[in-house]
CSV table of C-alpha atoms and ligand atoms in Angstrom, one decimal:
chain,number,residue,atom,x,y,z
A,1,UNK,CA,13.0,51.8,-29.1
A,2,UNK,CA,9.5,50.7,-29.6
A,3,UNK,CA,9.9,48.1,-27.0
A,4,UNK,CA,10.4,51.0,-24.5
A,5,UNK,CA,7.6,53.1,-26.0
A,6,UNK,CA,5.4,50.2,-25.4
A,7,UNK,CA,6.4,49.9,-21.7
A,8,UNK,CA,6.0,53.8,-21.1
A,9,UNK,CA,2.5,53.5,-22.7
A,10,UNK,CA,1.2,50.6,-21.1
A,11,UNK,CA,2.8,49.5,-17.8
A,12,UNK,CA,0.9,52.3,-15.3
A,13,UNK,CA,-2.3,50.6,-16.5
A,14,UNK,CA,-1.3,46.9,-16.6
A,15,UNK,CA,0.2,46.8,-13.2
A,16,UNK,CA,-2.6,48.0,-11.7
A,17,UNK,CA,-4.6,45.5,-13.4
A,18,UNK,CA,-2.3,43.1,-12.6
A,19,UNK,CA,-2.4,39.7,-10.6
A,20,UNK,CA,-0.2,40.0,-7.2
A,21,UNK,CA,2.0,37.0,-7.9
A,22,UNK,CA,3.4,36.3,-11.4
A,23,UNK,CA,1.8,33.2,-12.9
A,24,UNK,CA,4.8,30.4,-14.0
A,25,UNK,CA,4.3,29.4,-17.6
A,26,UNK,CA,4.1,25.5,-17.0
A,27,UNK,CA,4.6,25.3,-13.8
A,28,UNK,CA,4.1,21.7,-12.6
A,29,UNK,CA,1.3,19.8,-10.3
A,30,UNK,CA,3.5,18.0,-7.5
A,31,UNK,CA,1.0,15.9,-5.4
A,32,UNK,CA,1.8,14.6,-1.9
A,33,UNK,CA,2.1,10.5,-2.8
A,34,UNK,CA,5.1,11.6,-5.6
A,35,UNK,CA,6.5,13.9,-2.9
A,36,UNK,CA,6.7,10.2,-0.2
A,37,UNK,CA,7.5,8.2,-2.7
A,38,UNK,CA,11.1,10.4,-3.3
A,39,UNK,CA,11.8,10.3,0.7
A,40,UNK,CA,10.9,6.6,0.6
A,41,UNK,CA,13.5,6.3,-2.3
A,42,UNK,CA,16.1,8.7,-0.3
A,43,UNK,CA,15.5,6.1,2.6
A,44,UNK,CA,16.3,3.3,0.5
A,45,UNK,CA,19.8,4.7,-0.3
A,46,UNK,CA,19.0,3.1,-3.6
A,47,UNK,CA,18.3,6.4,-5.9
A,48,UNK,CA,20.0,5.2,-9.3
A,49,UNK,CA,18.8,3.1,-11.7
A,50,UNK,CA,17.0,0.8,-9.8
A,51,UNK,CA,13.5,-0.7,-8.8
A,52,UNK,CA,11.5,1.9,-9.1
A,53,UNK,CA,12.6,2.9,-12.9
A,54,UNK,CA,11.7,-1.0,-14.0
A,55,UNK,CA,8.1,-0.2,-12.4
A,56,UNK,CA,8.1,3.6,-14.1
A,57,UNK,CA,8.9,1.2,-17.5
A,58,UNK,CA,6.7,-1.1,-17.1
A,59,UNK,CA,3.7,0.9,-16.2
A,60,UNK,CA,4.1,3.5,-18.9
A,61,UNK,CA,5.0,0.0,-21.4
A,62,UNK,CA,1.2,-0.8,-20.0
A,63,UNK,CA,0.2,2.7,-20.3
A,64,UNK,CA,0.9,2.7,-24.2
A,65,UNK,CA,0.2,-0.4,-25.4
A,66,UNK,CA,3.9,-0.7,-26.3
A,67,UNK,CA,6.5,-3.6,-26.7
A,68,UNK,CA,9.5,-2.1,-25.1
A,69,UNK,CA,10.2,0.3,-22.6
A,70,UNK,CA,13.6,2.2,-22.0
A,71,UNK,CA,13.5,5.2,-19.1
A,72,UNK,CA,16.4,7.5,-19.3
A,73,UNK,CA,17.0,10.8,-18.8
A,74,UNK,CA,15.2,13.3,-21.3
A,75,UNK,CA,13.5,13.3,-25.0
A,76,UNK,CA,16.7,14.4,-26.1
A,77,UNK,CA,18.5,11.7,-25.3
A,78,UNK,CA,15.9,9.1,-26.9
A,79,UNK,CA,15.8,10.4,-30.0
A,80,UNK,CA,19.4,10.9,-29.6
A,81,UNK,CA,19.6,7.0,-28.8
A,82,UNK,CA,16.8,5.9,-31.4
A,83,UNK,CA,19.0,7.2,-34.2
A,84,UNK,CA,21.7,5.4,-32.9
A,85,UNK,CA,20.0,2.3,-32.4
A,86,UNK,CA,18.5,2.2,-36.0
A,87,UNK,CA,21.9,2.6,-37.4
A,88,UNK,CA,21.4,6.5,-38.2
A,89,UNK,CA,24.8,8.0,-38.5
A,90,UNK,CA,27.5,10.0,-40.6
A,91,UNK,CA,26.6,9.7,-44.3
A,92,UNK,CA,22.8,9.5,-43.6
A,93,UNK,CA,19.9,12.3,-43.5
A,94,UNK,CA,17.2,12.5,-41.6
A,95,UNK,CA,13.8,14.4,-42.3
A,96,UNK,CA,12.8,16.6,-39.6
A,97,UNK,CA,9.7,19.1,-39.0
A,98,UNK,CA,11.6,22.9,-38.9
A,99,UNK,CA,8.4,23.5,-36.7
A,100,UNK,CA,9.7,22.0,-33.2
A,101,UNK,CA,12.0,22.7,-30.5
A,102,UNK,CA,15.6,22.3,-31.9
A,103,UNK,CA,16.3,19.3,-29.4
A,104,UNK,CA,14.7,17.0,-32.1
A,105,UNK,CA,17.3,18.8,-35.1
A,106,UNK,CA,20.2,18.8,-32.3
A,107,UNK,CA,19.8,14.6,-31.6
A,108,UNK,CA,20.0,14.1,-35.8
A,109,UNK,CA,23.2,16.5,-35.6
A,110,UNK,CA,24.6,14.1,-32.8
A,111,UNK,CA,23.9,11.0,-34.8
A,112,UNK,CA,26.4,12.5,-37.3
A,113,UNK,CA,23.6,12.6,-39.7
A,114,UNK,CA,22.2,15.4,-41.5
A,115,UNK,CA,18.9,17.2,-41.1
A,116,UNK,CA,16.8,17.7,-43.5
A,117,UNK,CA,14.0,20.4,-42.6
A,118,UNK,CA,10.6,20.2,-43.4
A,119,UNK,CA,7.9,23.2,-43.4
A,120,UNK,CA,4.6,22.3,-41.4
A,121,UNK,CA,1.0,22.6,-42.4
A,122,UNK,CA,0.1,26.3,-41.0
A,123,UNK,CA,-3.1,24.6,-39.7
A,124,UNK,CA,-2.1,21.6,-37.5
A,125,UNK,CA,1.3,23.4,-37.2
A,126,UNK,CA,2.6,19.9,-37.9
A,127,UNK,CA,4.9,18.5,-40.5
A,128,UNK,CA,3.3,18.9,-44.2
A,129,UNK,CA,3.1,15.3,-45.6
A,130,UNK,CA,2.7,16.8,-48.9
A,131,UNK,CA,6.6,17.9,-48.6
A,132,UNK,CA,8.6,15.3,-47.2
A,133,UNK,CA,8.6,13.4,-50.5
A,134,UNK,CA,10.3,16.1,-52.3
A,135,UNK,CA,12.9,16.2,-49.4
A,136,UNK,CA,13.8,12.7,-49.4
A,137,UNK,CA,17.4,11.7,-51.6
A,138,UNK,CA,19.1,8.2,-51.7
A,139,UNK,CA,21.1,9.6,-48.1
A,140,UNK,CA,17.8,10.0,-46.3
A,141,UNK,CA,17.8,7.0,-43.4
A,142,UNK,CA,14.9,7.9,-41.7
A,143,UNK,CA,12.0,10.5,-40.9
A,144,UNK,CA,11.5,12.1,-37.5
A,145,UNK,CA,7.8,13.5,-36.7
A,146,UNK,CA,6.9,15.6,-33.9
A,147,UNK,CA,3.5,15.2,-32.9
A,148,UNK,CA,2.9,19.2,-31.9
A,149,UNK,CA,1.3,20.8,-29.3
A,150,UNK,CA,-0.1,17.3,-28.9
A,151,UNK,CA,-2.2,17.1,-32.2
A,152,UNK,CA,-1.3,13.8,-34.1
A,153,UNK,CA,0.5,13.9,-37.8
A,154,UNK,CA,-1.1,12.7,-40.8
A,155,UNK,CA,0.5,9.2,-39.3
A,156,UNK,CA,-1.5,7.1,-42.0
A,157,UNK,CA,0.2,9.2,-45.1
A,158,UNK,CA,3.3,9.6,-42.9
A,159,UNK,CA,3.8,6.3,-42.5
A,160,UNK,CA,3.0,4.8,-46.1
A,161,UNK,CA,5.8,7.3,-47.4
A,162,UNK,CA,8.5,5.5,-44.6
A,163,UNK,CA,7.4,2.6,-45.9
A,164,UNK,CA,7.4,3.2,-49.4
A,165,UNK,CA,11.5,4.6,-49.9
A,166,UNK,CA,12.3,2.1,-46.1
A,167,UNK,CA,12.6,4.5,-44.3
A,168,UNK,CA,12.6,4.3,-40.1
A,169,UNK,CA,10.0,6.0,-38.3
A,170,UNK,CA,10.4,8.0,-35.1
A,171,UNK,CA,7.7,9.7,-33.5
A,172,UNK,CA,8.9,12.7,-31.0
A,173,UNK,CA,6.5,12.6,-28.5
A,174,UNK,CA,7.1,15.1,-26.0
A,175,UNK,CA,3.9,16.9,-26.5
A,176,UNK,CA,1.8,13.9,-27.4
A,177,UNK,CA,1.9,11.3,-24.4
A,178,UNK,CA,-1.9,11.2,-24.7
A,179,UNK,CA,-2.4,11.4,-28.3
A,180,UNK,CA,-3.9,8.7,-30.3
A,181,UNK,CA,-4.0,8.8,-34.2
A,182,UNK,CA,-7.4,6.7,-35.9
A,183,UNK,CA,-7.1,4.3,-32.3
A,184,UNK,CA,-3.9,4.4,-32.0
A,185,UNK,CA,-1.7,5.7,-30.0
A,186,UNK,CA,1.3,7.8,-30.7
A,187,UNK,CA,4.7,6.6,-30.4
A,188,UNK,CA,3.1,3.1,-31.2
A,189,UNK,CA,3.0,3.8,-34.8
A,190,UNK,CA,6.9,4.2,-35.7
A,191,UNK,CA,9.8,2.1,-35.1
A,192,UNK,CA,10.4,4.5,-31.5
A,193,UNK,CA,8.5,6.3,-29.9
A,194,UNK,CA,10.2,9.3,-27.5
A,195,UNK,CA,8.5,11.0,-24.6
A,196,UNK,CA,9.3,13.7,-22.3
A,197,UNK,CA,9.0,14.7,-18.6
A,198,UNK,CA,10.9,17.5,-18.3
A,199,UNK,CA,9.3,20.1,-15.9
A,200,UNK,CA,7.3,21.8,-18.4
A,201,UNK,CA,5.6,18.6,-19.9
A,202,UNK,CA,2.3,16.8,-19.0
A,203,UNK,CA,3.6,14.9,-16.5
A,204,UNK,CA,7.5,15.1,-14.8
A,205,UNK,CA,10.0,13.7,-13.8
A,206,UNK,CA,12.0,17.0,-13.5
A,207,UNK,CA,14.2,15.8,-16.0
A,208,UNK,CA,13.3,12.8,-17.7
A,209,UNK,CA,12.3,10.5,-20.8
A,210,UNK,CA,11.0,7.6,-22.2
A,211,UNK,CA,11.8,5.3,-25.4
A,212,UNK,CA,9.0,2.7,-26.3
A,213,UNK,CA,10.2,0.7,-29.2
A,214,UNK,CA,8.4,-2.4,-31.6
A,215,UNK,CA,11.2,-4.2,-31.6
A,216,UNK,CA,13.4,-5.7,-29.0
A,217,UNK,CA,16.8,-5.6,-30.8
A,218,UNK,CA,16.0,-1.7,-31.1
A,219,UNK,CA,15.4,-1.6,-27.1
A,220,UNK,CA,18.1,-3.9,-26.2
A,221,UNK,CA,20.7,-1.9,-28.0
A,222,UNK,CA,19.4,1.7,-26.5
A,223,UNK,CA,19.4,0.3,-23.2
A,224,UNK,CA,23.1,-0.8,-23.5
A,225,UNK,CA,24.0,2.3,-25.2
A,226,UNK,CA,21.9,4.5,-22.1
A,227,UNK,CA,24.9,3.0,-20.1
A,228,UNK,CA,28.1,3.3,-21.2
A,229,UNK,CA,27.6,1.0,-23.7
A,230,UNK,CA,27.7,-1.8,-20.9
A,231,UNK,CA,26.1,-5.5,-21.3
A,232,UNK,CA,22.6,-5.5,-20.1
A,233,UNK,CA,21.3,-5.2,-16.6
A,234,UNK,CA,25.1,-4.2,-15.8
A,235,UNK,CA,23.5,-1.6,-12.5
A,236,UNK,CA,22.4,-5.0,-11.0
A,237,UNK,CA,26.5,-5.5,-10.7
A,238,UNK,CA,26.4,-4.2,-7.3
A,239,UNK,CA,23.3,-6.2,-5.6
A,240,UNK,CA,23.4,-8.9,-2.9
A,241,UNK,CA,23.4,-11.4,-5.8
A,242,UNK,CA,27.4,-10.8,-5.8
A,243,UNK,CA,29.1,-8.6,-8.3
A,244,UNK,CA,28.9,-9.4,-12.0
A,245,UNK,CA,31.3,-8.9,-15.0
A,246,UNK,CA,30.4,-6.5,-17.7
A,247,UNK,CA,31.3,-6.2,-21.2
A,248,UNK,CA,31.4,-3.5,-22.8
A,249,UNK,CA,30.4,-3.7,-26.5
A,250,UNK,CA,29.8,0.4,-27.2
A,251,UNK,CA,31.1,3.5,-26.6
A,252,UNK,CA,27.5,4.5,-24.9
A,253,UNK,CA,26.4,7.4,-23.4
A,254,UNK,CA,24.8,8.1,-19.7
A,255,UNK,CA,21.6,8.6,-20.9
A,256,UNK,CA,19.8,6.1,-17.9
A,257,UNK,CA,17.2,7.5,-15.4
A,258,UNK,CA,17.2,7.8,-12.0
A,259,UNK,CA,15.1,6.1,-9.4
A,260,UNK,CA,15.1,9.5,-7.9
A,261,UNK,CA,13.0,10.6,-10.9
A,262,UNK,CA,11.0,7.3,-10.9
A,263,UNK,CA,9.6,8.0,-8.1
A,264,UNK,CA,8.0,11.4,-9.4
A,265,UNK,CA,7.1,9.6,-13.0
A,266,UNK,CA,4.6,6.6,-10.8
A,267,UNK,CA,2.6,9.0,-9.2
A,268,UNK,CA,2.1,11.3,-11.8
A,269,UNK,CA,1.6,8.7,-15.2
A,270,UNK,CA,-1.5,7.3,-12.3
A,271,UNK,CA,-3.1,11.0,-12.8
A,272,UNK,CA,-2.6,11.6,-16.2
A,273,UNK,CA,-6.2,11.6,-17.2
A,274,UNK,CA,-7.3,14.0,-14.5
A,275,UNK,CA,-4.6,16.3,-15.8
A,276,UNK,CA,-6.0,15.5,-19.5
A,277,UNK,CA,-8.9,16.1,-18.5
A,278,UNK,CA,-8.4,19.6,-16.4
A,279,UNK,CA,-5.9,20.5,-19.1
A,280,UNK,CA,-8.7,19.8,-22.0
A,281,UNK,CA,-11.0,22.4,-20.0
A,282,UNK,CA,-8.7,25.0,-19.4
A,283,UNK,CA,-8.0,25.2,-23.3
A,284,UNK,CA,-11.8,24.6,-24.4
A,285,UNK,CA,-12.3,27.8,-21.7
A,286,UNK,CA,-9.4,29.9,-23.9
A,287,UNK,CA,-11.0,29.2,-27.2
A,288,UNK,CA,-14.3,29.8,-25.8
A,289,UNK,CA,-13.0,33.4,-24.2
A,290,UNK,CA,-10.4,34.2,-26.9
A,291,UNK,CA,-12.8,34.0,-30.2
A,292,UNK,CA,-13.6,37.5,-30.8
A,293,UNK,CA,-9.6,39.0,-30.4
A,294,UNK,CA,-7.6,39.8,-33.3
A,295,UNK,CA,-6.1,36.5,-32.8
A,296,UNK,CA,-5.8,32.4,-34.4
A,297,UNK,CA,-7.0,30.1,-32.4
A,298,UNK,CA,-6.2,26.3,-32.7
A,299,UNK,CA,-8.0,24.3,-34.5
A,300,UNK,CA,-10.5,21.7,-32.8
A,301,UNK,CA,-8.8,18.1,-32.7
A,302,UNK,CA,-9.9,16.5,-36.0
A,303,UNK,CA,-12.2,13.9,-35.6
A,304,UNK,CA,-10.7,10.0,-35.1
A,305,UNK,CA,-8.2,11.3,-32.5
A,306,UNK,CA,-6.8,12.5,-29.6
A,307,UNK,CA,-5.3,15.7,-28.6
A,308,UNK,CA,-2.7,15.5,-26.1
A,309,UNK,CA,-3.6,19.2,-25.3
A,310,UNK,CA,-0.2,20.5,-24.5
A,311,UNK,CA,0.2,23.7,-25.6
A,312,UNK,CA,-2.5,26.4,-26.5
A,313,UNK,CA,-0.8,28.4,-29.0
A,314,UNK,CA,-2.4,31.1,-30.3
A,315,UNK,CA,-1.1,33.4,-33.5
A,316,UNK,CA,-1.5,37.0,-33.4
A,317,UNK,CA,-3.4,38.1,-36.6
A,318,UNK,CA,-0.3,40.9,-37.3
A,319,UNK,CA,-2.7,42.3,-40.0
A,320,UNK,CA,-5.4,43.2,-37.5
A,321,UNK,CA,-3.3,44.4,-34.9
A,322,UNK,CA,-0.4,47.3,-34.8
A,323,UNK,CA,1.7,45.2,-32.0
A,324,UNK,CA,4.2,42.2,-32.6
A,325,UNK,CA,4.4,38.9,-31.1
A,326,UNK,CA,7.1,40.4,-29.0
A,327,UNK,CA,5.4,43.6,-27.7
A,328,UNK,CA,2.2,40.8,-26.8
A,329,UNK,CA,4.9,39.3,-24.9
A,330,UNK,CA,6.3,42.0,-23.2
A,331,UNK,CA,2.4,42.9,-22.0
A,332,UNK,CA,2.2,39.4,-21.2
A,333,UNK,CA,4.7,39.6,-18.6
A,334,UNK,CA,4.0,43.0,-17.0
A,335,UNK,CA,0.9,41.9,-16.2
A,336,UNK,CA,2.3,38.9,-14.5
A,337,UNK,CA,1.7,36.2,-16.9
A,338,UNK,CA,4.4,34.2,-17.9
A,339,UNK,CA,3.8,32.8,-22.0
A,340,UNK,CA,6.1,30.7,-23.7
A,341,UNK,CA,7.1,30.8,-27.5
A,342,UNK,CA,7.0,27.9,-29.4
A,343,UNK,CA,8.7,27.7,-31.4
A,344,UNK,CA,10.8,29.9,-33.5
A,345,UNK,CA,11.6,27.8,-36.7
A,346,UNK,CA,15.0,25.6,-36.5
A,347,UNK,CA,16.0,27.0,-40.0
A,348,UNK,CA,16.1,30.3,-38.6
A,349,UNK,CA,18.6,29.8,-35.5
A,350,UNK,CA,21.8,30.8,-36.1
A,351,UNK,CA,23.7,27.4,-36.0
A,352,UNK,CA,21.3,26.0,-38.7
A,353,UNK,CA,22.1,28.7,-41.4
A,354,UNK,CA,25.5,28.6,-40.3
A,355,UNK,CA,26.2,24.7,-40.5
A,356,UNK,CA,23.8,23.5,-43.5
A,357,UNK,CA,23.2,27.0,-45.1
A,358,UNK,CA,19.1,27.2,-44.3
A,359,UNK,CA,18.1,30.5,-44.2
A,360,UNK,CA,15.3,32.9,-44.2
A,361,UNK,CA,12.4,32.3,-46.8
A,362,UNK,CA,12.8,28.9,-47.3
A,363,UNK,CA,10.1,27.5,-45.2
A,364,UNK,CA,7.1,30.3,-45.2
A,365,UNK,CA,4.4,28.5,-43.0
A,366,UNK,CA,6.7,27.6,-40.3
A,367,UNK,CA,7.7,31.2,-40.3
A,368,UNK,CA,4.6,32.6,-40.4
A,369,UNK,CA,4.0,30.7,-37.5
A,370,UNK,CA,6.9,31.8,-36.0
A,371,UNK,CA,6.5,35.8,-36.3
A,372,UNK,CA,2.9,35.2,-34.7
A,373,UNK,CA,3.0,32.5,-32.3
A,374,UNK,CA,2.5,33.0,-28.3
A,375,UNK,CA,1.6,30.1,-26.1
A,376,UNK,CA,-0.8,30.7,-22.8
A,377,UNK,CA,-0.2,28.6,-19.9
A,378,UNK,CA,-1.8,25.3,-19.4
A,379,UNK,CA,-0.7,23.6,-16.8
A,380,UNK,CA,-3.8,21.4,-14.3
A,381,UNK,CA,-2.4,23.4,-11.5
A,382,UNK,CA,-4.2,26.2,-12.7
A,383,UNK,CA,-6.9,27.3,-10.7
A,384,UNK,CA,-10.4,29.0,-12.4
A,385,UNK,CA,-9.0,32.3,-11.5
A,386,UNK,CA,-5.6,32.1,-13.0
A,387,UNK,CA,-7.3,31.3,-16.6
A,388,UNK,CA,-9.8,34.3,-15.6
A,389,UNK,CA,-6.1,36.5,-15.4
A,390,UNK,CA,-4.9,34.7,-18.2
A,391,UNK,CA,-8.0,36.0,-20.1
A,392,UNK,CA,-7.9,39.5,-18.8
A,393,UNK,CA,-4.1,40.0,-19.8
A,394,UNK,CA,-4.9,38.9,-23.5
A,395,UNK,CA,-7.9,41.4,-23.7
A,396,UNK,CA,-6.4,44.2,-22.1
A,397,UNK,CA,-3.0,43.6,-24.2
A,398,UNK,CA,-4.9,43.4,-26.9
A,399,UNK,CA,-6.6,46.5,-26.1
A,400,UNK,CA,-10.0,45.5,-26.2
B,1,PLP,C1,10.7,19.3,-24.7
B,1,PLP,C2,10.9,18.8,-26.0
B,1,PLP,C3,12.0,17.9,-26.3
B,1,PLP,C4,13.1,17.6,-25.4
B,1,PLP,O1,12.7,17.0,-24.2
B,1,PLP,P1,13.7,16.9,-23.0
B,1,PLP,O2,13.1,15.8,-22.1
B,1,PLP,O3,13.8,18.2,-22.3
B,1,PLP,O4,15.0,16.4,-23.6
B,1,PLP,C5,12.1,17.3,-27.6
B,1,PLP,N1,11.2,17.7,-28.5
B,1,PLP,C6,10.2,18.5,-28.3
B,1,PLP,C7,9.2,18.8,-29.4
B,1,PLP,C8,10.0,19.1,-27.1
B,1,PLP,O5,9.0,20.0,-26.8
């Protein structure tokens, strides 16, 4: 009912305001080499696991400083895998952030373990350190961060308390492949690290992801459980070095990545700090053009690290403002911007309640963020004008 009061009101107006063609929300940068590089790969007939995901590994292993490398398929699956490989399973919790996309709570649900939820700080919208003590029992295995929007944890605090009760550490890194934390740089600071290129993310694969690990008995065993569970190097079996024997010693998953998707993930790790860079503009012009609105803006990156500058979230200030989150959204749209929201909390998705009894209340910041939080697009393919629209839509939504 108010929904359609809104759009009576305000569409005339908006849609002659409004930009000709409707402006994806992350829409992804595809560049001409990534574009060759997939027909080469379709040439080669080879476009499974193959040559071109050990180079992918091996430059993003360069890329991060890291020990080990394992490409497979999405984030999901490698925080789905790291459990697995750190022995996380049925009798075992896991701490969690409720503040993140509920692929991170799905792959502790997969483990067989339990998820414990966390609130977040309201500032950094990031897990509150100060309450993962509380949360942790003799069941809890390990802790799961999520570094969001591409602002680092509190990874020195974060990472004394894992050590402290012996706990693991997994970073989820699918905002946060440029982030760094005090020099270093995230995903190095756990046991795993998980990354994502899924089309939405700073750089893509289409779907994709990445594991970096410390130790190579945590590697090995993902990589054998990315394939069936099959000895290592078992998609060499059909070279011209003559087929060879597997074993299988897991019931694995298919979690591996395709060369097919390799050949995106080369091109596009090689321009990941002209994307940064572009990215970090585009959001330095929204705070700059957003200040005055009836709006929270992110904070700036706190000093000693790196912001991966993901998503610009901002959170409509509902006691300054007579619209919702939703009717921002619906403006949003009708003038041809497309905005994301992340996230609504885990604890308030039906499944969550209805498996592990969370429910409304229990986690106030993350549900604050969650009545108030709209994210504006940020992708490097956006040109000067579309943040210009971006601006305009905000303002006039906003009425101002
Ligand atoms: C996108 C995302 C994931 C999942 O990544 P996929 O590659 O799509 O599986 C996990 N965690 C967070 C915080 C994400 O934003």
């Amino acid at each position: 009912m108010r929904i359609l009061l809104c759009k009576r009101r305000l569409s005339p107006k908006y849609l002659s305001m409004a930009r000709d063609e409707f402006l994806v929300f992350g829409s992804p940068l595809i560049e001409e080499p990534e574009i060759a590089e997939v027909v080469e790969c379709l040439r080669s007939g080879w476009i499974g696991t193959g040559p071109r995901v050990a180079r992918f590994e091996e430059r993003f292993r360069e890329y991060k400083g890291a020990e080990h490398a394992v490409a497979l398929n999405s984030c999901t699956a490698a925080l789905h895998l790291s459990l697995a490989a750190l022995g996380v399973g049925p009798g075992s919790e896991v701490i969690v952030p409720t503040m993140t996309f509920v692929a991170t709570s799905n792959a502790v649900v997969h483990s067989g373990a339990v998820p414990v939820l966390v609130d977040c700080e309201r500032d950094s919208q990031n897990i509150d350190p100060d309450l993962i003590e509380a949360a942790i029992t003799p069941r809890t295995r390990a802790i799961v961060v999520v570094h969001f929007a591409g602002r680092p944890c509190a990874m020195d605090r974060i990472s004394a308390i894992a050590q402290r009760h012996g706990l693991a550490l997994i970073e989820d890194c699918a905002h946060a492949i440029e982030t760094e934390f005090q020099g270093r740089k995230a995903g190095t600071m756990g046991d795993v690290g998980c990354f994502s290129f899924y089309v939405t993310k700073n750089i893509v694969t289409g779907e994709g992801g990445m594991a970096i690990a410390r130790r190579r008995e945590v590697a090995d065993r993902m990589r054998t459980l990315a394939l069936h569970g099959m000895t290592k190097d078992a998609w060499r079996r059909f070279s011209d070095k003559g087929y060879v024997h597997y074993d299988v010693v897991d019931a694995g998953f298919k979690y591996n990545m395709m060369d097919l998707q390799a050949a995106l993930g080369i091109h596009q790790l090689a321009r990941i700090e002209r994307y940064w860079k572009r990215r970090s503009e585009i959001w330095n012009a929204y705070c700059e053009a957003l200040r005055e609105l009836p709006v929270f803006l992110p904070n700036a990156p706190a000093s000693g690290t790196r912001h991966a500058y993901h998503l610009f979230t901002l959170l409509l200030d509902l006691d300054h403002v007579t619209l919702t989150r939703d009717e921002l959204l619906e403006r949003m749209t009708s003038q041809k911007i497309g905005v994301g929201v992340h996230y609504r909390a885990v604890h308030l998705h039906p499944f969550y309640q209805e498996r592990y009894g969370y429910r409304a209340g229990q986690f106030p910041a993350a549900e604050w963020i969650s009545d108030r939080t709209l994210s504006l697009p940020l992708s490097p393919k956006l040109k000067d004008e579309d943040v210009a629209d971006v601006v305009g839509a905000v303002e006039r939504a906003l009425g101002v």
